Short mmCIF file of C-alpha atoms in Angstrom, two decimals:
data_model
loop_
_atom_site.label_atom_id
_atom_site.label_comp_id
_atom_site.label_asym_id
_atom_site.label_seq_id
_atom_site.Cartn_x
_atom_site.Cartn_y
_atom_site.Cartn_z
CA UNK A 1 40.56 34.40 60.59
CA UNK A 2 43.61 35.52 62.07
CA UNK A 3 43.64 39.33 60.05
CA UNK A 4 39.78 39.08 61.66
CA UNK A 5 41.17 38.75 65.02
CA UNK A 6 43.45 41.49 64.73
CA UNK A 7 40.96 43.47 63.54
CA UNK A 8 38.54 43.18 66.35
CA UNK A 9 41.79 43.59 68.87
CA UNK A 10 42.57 46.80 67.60
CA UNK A 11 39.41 47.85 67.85
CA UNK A 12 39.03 46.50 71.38
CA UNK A 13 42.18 48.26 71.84
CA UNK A 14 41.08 51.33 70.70
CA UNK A 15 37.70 51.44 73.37
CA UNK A 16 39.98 50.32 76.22
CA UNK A 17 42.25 53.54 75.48
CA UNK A 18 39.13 55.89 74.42
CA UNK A 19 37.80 54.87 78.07
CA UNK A 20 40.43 55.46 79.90
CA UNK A 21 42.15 59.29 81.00
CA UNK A 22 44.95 60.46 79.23
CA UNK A 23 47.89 60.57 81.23
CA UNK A 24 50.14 63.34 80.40
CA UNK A 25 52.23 63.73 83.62
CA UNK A 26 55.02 65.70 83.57
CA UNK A 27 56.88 65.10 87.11
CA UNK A 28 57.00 61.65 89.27
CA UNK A 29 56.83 64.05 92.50
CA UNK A 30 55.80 67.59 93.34
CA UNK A 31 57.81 69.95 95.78
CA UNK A 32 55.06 69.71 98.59
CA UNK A 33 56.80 72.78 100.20
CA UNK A 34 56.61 75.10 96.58
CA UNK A 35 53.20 73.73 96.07
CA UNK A 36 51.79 74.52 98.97
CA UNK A 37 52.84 77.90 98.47
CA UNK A 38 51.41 78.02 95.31
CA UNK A 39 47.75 76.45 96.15
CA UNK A 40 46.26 78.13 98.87
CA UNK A 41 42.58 77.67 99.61
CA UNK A 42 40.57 80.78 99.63
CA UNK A 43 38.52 80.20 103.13
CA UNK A 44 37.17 83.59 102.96
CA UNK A 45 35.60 82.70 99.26
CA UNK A 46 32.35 82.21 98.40
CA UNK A 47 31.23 79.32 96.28
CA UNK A 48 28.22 78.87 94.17
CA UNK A 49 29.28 75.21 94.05
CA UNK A 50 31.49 72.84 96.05
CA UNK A 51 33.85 69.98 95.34
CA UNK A 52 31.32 69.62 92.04
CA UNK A 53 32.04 67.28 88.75
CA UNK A 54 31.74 69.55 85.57
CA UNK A 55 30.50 67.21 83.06
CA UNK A 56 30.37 67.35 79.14
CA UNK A 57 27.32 67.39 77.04
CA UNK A 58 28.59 63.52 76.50
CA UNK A 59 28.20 62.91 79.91
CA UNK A 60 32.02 62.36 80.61
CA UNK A 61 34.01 64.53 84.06
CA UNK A 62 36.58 67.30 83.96
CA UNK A 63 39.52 66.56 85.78
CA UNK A 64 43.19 66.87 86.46
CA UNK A 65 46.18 64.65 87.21
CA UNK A 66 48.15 66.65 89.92
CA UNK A 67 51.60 65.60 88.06
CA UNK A 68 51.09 66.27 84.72
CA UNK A 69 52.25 69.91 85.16
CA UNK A 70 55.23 71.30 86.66
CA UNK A 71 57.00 70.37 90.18
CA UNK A 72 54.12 72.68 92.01
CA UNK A 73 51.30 71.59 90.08
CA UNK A 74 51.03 74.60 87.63
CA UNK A 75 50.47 74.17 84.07
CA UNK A 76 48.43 71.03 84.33
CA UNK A 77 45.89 70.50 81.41
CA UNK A 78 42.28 69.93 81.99
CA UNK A 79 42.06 66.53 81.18
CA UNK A 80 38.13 64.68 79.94
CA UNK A 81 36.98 60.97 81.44
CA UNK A 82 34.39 58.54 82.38
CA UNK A 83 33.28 59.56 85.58
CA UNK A 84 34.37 58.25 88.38
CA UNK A 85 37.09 56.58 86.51
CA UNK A 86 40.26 58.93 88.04
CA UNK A 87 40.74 61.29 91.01
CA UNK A 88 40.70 64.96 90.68
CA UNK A 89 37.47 65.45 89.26
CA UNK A 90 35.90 67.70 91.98
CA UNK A 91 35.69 71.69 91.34
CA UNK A 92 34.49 74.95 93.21
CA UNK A 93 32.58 77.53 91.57
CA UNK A 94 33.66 80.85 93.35
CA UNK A 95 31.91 84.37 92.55
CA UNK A 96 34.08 86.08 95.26
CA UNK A 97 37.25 86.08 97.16
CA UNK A 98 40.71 87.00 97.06
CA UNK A 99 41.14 86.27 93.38
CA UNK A 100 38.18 87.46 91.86
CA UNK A 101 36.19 90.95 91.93
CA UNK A 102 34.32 91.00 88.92
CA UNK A 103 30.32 90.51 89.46
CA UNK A 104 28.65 87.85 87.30
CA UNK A 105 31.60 85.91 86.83
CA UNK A 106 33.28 83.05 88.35
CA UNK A 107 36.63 81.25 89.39
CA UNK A 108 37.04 77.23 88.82
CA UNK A 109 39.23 76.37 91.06
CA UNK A 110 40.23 71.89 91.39
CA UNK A 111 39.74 70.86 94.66
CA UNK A 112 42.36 68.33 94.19
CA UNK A 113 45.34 71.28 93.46
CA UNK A 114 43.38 74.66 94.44
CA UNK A 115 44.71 75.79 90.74
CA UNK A 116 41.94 77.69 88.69
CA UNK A 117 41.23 77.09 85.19
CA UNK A 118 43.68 79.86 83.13
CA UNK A 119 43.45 80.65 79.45
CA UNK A 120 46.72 82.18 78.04
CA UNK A 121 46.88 82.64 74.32
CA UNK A 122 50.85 83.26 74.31
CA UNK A 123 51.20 79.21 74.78
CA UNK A 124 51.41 77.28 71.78
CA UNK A 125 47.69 76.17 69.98
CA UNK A 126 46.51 73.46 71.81
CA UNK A 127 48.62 74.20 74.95
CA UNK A 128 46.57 77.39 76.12
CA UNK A 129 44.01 76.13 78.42
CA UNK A 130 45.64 74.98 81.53
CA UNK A 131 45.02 75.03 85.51
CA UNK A 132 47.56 77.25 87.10
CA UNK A 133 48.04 79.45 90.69
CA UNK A 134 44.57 81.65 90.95
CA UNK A 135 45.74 85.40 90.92
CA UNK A 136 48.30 84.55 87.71
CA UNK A 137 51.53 84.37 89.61
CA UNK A 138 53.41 80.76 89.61
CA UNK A 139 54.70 81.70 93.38
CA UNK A 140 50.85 82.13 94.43
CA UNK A 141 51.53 85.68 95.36
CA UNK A 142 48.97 86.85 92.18
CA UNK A 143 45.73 88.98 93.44
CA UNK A 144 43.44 88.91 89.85
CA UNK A 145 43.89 87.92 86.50
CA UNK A 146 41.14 88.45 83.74
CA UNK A 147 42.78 84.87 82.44
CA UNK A 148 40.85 82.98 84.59
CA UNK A 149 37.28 85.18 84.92
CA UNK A 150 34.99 83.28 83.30
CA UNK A 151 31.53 84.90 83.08
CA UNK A 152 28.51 83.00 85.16
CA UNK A 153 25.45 83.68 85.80
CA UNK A 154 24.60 81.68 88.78
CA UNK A 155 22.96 78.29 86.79
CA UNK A 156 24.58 74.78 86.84
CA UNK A 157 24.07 74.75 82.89
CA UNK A 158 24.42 73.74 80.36
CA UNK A 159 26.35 76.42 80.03
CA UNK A 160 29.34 77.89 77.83
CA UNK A 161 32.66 78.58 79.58
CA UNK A 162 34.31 81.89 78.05
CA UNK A 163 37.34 83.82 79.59
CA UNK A 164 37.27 87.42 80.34
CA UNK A 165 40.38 88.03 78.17
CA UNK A 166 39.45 86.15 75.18
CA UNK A 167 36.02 88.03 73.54
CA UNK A 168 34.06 85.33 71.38
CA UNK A 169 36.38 82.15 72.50
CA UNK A 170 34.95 79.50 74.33
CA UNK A 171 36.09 76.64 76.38
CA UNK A 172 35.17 73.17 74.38
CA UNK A 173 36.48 69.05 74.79
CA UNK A 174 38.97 67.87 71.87
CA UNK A 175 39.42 64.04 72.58
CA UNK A 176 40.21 64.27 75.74
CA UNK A 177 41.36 67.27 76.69
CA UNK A 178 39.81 71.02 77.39
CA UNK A 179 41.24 73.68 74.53
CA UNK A 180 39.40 76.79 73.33
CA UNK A 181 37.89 77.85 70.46
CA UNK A 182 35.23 80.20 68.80
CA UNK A 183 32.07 79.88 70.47
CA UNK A 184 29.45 78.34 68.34
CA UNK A 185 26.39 78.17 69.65
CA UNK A 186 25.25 74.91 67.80
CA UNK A 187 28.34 73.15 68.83
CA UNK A 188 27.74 70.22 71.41
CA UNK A 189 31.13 70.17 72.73
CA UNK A 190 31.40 73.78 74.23
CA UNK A 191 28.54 72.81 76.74
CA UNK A 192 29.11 72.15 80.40
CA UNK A 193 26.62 71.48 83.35
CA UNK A 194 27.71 71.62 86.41
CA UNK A 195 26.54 68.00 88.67
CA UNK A 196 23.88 66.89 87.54
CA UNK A 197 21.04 69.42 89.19
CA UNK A 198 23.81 71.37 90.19
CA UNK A 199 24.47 70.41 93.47
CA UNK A 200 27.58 69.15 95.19
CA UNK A 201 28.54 66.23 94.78
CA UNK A 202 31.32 63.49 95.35
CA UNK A 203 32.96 62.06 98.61
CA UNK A 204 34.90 65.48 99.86
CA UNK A 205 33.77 67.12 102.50
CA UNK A 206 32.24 70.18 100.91
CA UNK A 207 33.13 72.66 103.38
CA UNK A 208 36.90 72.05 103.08
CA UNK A 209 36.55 71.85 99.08
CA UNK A 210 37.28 67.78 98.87
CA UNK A 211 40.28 67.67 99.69
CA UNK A 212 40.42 68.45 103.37
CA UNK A 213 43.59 70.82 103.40
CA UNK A 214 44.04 72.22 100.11
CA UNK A 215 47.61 70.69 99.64
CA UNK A 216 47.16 68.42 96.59
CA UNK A 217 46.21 65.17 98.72
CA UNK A 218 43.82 62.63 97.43
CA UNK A 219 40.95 62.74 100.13
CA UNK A 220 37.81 62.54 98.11
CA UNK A 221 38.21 65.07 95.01
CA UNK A 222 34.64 64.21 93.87
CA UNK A 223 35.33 60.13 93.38
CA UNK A 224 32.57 58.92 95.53
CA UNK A 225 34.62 57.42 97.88
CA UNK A 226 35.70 60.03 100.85
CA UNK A 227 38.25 58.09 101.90
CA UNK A 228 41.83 59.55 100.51
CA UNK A 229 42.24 56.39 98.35
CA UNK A 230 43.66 56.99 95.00
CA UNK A 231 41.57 55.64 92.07
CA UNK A 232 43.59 56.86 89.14
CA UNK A 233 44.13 54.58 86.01
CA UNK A 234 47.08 57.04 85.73
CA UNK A 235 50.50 55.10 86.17
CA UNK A 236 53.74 55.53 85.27
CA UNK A 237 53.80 52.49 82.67
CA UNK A 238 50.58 53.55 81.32
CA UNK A 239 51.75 57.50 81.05
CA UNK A 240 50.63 59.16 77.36
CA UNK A 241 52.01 62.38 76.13
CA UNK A 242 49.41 63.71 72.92
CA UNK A 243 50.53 67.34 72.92
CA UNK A 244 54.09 69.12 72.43
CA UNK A 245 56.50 67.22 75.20
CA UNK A 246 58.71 69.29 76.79
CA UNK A 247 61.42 68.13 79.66
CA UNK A 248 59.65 70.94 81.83
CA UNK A 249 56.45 72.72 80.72
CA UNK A 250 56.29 76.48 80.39
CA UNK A 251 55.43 78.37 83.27
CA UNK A 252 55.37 81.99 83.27
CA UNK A 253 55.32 85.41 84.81
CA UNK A 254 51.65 87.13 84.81
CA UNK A 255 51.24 83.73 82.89
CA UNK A 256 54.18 85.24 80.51
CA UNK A 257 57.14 85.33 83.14
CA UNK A 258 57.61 82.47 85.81
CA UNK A 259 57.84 84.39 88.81
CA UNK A 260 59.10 80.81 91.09
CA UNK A 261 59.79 80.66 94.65
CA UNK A 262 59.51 83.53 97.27
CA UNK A 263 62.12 82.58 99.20
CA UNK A 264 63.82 84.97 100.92
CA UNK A 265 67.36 86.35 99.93
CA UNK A 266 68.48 85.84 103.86
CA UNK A 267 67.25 81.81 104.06
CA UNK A 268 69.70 81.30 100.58
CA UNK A 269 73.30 80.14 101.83
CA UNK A 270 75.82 82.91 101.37
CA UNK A 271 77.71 83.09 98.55
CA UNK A 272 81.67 82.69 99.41
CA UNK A 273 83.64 86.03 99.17
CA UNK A 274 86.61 84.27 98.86
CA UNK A 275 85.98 82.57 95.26
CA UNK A 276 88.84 81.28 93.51
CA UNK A 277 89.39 79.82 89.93
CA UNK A 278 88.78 76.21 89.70
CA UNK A 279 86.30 73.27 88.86
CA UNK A 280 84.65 73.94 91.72
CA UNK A 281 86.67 73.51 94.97
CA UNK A 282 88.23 76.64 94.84
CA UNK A 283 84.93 78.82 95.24
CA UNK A 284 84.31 77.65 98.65
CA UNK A 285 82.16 74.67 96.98
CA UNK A 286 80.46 76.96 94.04
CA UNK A 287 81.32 75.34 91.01
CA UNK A 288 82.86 77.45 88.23
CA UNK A 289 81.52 75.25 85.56
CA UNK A 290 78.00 75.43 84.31
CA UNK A 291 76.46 71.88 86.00
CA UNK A 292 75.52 69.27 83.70
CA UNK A 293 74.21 67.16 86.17
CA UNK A 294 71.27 67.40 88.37
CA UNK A 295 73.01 68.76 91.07
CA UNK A 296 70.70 70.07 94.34
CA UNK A 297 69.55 74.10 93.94
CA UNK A 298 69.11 76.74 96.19
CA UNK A 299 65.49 77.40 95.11
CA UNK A 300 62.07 75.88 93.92
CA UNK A 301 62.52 72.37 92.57
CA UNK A 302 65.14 71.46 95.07
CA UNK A 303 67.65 69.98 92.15
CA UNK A 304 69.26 71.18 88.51
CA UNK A 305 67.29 70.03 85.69
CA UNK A 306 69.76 70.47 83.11
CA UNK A 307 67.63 69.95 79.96
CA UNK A 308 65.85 72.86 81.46
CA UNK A 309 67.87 74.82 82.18
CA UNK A 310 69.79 74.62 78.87
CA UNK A 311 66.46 75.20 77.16
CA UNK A 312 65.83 78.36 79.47
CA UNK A 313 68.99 80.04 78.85
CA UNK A 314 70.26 79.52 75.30
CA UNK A 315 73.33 81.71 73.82
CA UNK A 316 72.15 83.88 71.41
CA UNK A 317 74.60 83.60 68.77
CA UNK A 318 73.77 85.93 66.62
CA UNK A 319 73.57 89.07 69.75
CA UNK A 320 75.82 91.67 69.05
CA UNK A 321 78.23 92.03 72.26
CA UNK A 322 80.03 95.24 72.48
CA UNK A 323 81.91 93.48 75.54
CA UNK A 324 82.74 89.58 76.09
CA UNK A 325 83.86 87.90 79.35
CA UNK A 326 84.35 90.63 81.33
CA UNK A 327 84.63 91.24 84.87
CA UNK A 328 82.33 94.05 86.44
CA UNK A 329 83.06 95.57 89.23
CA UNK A 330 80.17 98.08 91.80
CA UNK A 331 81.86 100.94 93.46
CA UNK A 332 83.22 99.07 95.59
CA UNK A 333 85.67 97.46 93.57
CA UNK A 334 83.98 93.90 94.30
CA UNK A 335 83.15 91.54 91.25
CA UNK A 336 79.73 90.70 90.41
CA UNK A 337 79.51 86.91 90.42
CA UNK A 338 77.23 84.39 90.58
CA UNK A 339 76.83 80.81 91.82
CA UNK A 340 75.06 78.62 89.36
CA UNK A 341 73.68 76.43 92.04
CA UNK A 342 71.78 79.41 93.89
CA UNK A 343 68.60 79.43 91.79
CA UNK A 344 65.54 77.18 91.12
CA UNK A 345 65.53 73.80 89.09
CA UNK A 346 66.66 75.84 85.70
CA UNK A 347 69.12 78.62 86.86
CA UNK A 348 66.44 81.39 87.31
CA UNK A 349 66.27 83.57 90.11
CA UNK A 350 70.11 83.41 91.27
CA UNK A 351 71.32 86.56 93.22
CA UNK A 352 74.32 88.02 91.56
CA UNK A 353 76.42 88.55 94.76
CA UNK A 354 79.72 90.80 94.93
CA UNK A 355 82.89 89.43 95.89
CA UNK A 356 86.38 89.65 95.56
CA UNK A 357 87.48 89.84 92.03
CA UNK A 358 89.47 86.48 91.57
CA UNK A 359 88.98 86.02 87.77
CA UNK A 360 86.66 83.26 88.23
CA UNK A 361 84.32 82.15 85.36
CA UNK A 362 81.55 82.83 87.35
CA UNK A 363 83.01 86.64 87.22
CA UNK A 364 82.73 86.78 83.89
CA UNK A 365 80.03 88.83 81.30
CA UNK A 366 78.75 89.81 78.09
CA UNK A 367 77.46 93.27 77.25
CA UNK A 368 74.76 92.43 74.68
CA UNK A 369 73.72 96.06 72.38
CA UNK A 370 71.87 93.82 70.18
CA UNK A 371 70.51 90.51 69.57
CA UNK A 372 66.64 88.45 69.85
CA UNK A 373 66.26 89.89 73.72
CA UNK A 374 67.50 92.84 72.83
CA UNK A 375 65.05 95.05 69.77
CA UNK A 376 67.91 97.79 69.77
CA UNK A 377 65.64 101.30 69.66
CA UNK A 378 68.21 103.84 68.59
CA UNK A 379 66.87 106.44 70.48
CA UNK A 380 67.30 104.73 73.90
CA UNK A 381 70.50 102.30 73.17
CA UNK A 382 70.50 99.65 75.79
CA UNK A 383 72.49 96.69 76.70
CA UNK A 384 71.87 93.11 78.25
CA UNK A 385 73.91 92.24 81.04
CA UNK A 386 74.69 88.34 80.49
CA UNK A 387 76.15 86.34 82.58
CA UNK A 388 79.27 83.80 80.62
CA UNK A 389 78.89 80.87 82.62
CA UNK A 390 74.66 80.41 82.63
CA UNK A 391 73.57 82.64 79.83
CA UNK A 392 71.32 84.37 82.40
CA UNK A 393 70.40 88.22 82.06
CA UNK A 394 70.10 90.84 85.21
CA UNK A 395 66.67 91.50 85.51
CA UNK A 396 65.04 93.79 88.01
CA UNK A 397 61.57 92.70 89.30
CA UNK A 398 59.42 94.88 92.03
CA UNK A 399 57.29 92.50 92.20
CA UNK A 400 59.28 90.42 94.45
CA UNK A 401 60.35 91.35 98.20
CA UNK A 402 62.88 93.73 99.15
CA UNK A 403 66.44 92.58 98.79
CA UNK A 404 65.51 89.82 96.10
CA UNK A 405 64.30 92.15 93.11
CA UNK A 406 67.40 91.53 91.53
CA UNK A 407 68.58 88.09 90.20
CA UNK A 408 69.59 86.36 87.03
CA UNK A 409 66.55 84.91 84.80
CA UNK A 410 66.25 84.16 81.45
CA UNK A 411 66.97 86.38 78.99
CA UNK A 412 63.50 87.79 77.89
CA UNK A 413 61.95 87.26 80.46
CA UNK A 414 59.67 83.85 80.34
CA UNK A 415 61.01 81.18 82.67
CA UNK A 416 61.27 78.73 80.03
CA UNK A 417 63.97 80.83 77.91
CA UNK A 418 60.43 81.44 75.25
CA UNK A 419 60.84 85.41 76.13
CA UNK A 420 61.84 88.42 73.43
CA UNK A 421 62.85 91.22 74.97
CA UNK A 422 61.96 91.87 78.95
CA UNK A 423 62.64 96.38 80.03
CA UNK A 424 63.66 95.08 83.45
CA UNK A 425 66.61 93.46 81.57
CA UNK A 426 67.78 96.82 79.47
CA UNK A 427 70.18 98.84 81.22
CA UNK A 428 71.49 102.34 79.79
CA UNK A 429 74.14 101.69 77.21
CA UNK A 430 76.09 103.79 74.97
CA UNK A 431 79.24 101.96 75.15
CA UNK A 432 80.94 103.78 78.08
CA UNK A 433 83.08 101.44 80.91
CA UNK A 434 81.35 102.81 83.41
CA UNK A 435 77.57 102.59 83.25
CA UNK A 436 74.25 102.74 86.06
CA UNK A 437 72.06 100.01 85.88
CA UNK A 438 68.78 101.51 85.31
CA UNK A 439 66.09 99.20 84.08
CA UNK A 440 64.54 100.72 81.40
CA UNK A 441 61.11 99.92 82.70
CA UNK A 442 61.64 102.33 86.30
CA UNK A 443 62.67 105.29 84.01
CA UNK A 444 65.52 106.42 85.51
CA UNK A 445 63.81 106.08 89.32
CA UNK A 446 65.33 103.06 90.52
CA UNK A 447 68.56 101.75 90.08
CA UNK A 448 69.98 98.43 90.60
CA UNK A 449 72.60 99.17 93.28
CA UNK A 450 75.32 97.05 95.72
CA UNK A 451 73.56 95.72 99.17
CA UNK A 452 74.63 93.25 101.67
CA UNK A 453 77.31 91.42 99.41
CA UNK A 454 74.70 90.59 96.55
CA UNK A 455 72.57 93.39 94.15
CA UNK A 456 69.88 95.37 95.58
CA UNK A 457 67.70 97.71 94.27
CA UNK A 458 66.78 101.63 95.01
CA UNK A 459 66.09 105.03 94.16
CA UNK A 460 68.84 106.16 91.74
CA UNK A 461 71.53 107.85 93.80
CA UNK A 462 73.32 111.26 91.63
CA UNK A 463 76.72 110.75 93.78
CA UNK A 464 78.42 108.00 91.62
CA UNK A 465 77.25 105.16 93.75
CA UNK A 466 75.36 103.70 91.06
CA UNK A 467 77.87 103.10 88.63
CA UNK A 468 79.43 99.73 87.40
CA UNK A 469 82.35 99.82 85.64
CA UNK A 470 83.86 97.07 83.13
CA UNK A 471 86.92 95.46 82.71
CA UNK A 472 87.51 93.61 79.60
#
């Protein structure tokens, strides 16, 4: 009797948790300021559908849990449940706007985070369909990506859901979840309707997309209810993880390199020009040790998450280093140095200011010829410039603003420390002391030069004032 009664309670069990969402939340809070940022609403859009339920050919809801992705809510998987049963499950259908200028296609875009619906095949199986910043940049500054086209042709459905950048793949439910897969006409789970005629429906006021300000609130989002209460079966006690956990999920750069914050090089605090060796007092405050602790940051995420940022920047043991912990000095005969505080939640984006030379750690470099970020082609030799204390690279990006297109990220070039080899990283290297730093990606046209006591970047000068010289 008793072996009878377990049986039936695992199998009570096992409807309870098949009924409910899965709860794969990856932060307790987002950075309201970063996210913001990240997820704006596209007023000037138009929208075939508004604050709509996409349901499966099961008759279950799309939706998303706004902290199961990253601290701005990128990365955020597209998550299957009863309707009704959790927040988030409202969505807008746009054929044109800021982030989409293809004809017969669509954006869905949640009107709970404003992310759209991105498929990126360089994320591990099972991991590739995710909701992330419409236009493809993590910083929200992206205009198009074909990642998250998804061709439409005007009907509520059924329907099949296949990205523009994956020919023959199609959108389907697994459990609970949204992956991809090869479209198969005669498979049940790759069809979607949108509502149930096709109209808009749930408690969100349609004209401001459900959510009333686009800034990841909980003010409808297709529940019924209209009234900004939460309904989510999603709590901390009851959280499930039933894919790859990670400390920090991987968020990336045209969904293959983070590109964080946009903050602007003049709104960072300045970094001391009177550093000093030490543990950290000496440096005006800067520590000289690589932080272990989840000390506050400059940039996105507001605090060090040291699991992160030890996964981001890992020594590469095995790099060939024609130089180790050496200082290197601009024209000017100032240091390059960093502060490992100065960057985002894992040690990406810090400016590498110029200062003078002290013999600090944070002074201190490795000149990497070859290595994993660093595919050695022996007709253009090239080195990474590596930083001793974080493991960071110099990278050169145009895509950010003027005087912050040069910081330390991780070496290859993905924000997660996932990334090969990254041009903007390879400088010019034959083994001379005195070198230009010329990413290999500008071809000799720009040059990362000294600015206003931290690295700039410009057209190459020919008068010497681009060259860096080492000291071992």
């Amino acid at each position: 009797m008793a072996r009878s009664f377990s049986l039936y309670s695992l199998l009570a069990l096992g409807a309870l948790t098949r009924a409910s969402p899965v709860c794969r939340r990856a932060v307790d809070a987002l950075n309201d300021e970063a996210t913001a940022e990240a997820h704006r609403r596209d007023d000037s859009a138009t929208r075939a559908f508004s604050n709509v339920q996409i349901k499966t050919s099961d008759g279950r809801c799309l939706f998303v849990d706004k902290l199961s992705g990253d601290f701005r809510a990128n990365l955020t998987p597209i998550q299957v449940a009863a309707c009704g049963s959790s927040d988030g499950q409202g969505w807008d259908v746009i054929t044109k706007g800021a982030h989409i200028d293809v004809d017969n296609s669509m954006l869905i875009v949640s009107t709970l985070t404003q992310a759209c619906f991105n498929f990126d095949d360089r994320r591990a199986a099972g991991n590739q369909v995710l909701l992330f910043s419409c236009g493809g940049r993590a910083d929200g500054g992206g205009q198009v990506t074909s990642s998250q086209v998804f061709s439409f042709d005007g009907s509520p459905g059924p329907l099949f859901l296949k990205p523009q950048n994956a020919a023959g793949q199609c959108l389907t439910v697994k459990g609970d979840v949204v992956d991809i897969a090869s479209c198969d006409n005669g498979d049940s789970n790759q069809s979607f309707t949108f509502g149930d005629s096709g109209g808009a429906v749930g408690g969100g006021n349609n004209e401001n997309g459900g959510n009333g300000n686009g800034n990841g609130d909980d003010n409808g989002n297709g529940n019924g209810n209209g009234q900004g209460s939460s309904s989510t079966a999603c709590t901390k006690r009851t959280r499930t993880v039933t894919t790859q956990p990670t400390a920090i999920p991987t968020p990336d750069v045209d969904l293959g390199v983070e590109l964080p914050d946009t903050t602007s090089s003049a709104s960072l605090p300045a970094t001391s020009s009177g550093a000093g060796a030490g543990n950290g007092g000496g440096n005006g405050g800067i520590p000289s040790v690589n932080p272990t602790d989840p000390v506050p940051v400059s940039r996105a995420g507001g605090r060090l998450n040291p699991t992160a940022a030890a996964e981001a920047h890992q020594r590469d043991d095995t790099a060939t280093r024609a130089f180790s912990n050496v200082e290197i000095r601009a024209p000017d005969g100032k240091c390059l140095f960093i502060d490992p505080t100065a960057g985002d939640f894992r040690q990406n984006l810090i400016p590498v200011s110029t200062v003078k030379c002290s013999g600090s750690p944070n002074e201190k470099w490795d000149i990497i010829t070859a290595g994993k970020h660093n595919n050695q082609n022996g007709n253009a030799p090239a080195a990474l410039i590596v930083s001793a204390l974080t493991n960071g690279c110099i990278s050169f990006d145009g895509r950010r603003q003027a005087g912050d297109t040069v910081t330390l990220f991780s070496c290859g070039g993905r924000g997660d420390g996932g990334g090969e080899t990254d041009s903007g990283q390879l400088m010019p290297f034959i083994g001379q002391l005195s070198f230009a730093f010329a990413p290999q990606n500008q071809n000799n046209q720009i040059c990362i030069l000294p600015g206003n006591g931290r690295l700039e970047s410009g057209p190459c000068p020919t008068n010497g004032a681009q060259l860096f010289s080492i000291f071992p």
